[in-house]
Coordinates of C-alpha atoms in Angstrom, one line a residue:
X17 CA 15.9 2.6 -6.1
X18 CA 14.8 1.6 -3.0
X19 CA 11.0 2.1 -2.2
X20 CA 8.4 0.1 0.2
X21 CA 5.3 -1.5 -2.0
X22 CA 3.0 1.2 -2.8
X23 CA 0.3 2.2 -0.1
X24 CA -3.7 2.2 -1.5
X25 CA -5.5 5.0 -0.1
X26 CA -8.9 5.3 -0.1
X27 CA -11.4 8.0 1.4
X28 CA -14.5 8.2 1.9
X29 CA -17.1 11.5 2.9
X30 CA -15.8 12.7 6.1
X31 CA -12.4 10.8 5.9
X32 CA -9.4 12.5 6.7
X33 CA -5.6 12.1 7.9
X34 CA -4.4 14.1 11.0
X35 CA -1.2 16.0 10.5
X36 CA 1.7 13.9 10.3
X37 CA 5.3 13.1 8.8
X38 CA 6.1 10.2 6.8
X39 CA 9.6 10.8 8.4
X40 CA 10.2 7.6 11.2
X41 CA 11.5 9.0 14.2
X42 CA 13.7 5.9 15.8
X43 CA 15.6 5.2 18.4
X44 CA 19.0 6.4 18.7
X45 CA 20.5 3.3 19.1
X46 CA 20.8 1.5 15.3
X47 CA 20.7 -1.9 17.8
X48 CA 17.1 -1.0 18.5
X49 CA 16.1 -0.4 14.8
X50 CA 13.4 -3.0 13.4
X51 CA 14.3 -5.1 10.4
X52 CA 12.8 -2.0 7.7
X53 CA 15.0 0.5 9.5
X54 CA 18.0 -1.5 9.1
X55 CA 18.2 -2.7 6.0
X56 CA 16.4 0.4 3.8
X57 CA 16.9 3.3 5.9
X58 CA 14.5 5.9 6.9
X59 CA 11.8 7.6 4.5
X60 CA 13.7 10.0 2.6
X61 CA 10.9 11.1 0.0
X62 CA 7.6 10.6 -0.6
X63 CA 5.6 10.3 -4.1
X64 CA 2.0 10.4 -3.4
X65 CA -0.3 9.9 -6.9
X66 CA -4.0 11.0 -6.6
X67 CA -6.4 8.0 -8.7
X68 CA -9.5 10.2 -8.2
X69 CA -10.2 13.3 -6.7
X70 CA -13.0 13.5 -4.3
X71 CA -16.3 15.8 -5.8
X72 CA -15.1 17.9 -2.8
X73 CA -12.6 19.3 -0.1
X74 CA -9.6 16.4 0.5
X75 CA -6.8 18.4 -0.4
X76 CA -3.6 17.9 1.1
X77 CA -2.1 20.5 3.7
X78 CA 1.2 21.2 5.0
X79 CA 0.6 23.5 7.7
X80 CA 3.9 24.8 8.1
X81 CA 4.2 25.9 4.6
X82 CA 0.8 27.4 4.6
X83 CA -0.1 25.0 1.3
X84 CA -2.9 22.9 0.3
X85 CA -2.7 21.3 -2.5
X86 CA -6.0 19.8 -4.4
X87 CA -4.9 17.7 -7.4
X88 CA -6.3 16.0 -10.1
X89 CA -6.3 13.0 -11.3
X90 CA -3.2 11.3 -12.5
X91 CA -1.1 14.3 -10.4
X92 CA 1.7 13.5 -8.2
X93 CA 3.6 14.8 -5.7
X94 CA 7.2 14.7 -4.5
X95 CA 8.4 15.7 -1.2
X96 CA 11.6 15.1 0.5
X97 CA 11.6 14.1 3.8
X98 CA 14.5 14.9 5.2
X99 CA 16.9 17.5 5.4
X100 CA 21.0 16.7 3.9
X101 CA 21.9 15.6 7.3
X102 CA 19.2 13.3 7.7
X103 CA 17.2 14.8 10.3
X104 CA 13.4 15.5 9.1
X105 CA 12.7 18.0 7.5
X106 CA 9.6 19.6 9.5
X107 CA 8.2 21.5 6.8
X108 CA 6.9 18.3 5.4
X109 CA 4.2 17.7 7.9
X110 CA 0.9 17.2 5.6
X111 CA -2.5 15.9 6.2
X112 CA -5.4 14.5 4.2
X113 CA -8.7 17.5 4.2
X114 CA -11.6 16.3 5.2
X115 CA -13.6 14.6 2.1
X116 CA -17.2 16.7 1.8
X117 CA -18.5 14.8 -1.2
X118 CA -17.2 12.0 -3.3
X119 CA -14.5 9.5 -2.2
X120 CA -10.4 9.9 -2.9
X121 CA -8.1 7.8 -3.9
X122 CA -4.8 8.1 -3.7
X123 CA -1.3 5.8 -3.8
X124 CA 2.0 6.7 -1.7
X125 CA 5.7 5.0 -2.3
X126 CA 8.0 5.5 0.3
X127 CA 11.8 5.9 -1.2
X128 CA 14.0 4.6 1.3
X129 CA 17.1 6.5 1.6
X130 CA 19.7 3.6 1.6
X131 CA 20.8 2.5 -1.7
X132 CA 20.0 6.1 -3.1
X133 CA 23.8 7.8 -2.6
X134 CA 26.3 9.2 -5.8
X135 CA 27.8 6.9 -7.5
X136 CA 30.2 9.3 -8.4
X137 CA 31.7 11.4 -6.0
X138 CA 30.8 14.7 -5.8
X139 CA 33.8 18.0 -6.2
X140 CA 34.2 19.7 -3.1
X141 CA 35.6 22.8 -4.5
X142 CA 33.6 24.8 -7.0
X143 CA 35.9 25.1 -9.5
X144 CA 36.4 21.3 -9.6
X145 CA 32.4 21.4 -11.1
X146 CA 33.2 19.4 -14.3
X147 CA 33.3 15.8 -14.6
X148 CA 33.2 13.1 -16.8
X149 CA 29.2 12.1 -18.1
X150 CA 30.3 9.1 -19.5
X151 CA 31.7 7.6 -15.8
X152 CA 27.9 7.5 -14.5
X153 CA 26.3 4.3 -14.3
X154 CA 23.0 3.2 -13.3
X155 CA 23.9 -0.1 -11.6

């Protein structure tokens, strides 16, 4: 798998994060990618692992779902960042709630979506739907 070191969050009373996607918008032109770009492709999903809920508010919200989530401790989440074709997936835009009391912590990996394709390929007719378990490998 292919994922970026993990990211320490930390949050304090009145922290936030502003509505965003983890999703890289680049430049069209692979020439003008940065090193990250090209060699482990964009931010296909995100797993984001709450360490310690805050005494109060920091939830996280995706507006255009109409979802705040408030875990707890030890929780994670996994979203997927962009759609099959790899465009972004815009229903994934999420935010850090303000913290009222307490502090969060919290600890994102970014999968990179290069190195994650089938190693087997996949039917394209339904009734083609079987295959052989013993042909899937994990290197």
């Amino acid at each position: 798998m292919r994922v970026v070191a993990p990211t320490l969050l930390s949050y304090e009373e009145g922290g936030h994060y502003v509505p965003h996607y983890d999703y890289l918008d680049v430049p069209p032109n692979p020439m003008d990618y940065d090193s990250w770009m090209r060699h482990l492709g964009n931010r296909m999903a995100t797993l984001f692992l709450i360490l310690q809920r805050a005494a109060e508010g920091g939830g996280t919200i995706f507006p255009y779902l109409s979802l705040t989530v408030q875990p707890e401790p030890g929780d994670a989440m996994l979203w997927f960042n962009m759609n099959v074709d790899g465009s972004r997936d815009d229903g994934t835009l999420h935010g850090g709630c303000p913290i009222r009391a307490g502090n969060k912590l919290a600890m994102t990996l970014w999968i990179r979506e290069k190195g994650q394709e089938l190693r087997v390929k996949c039917p394209r007719f339904p009734n083609q739907m079987r295959f052989d378990l013993t042909s899937l490998s994990l290197g």
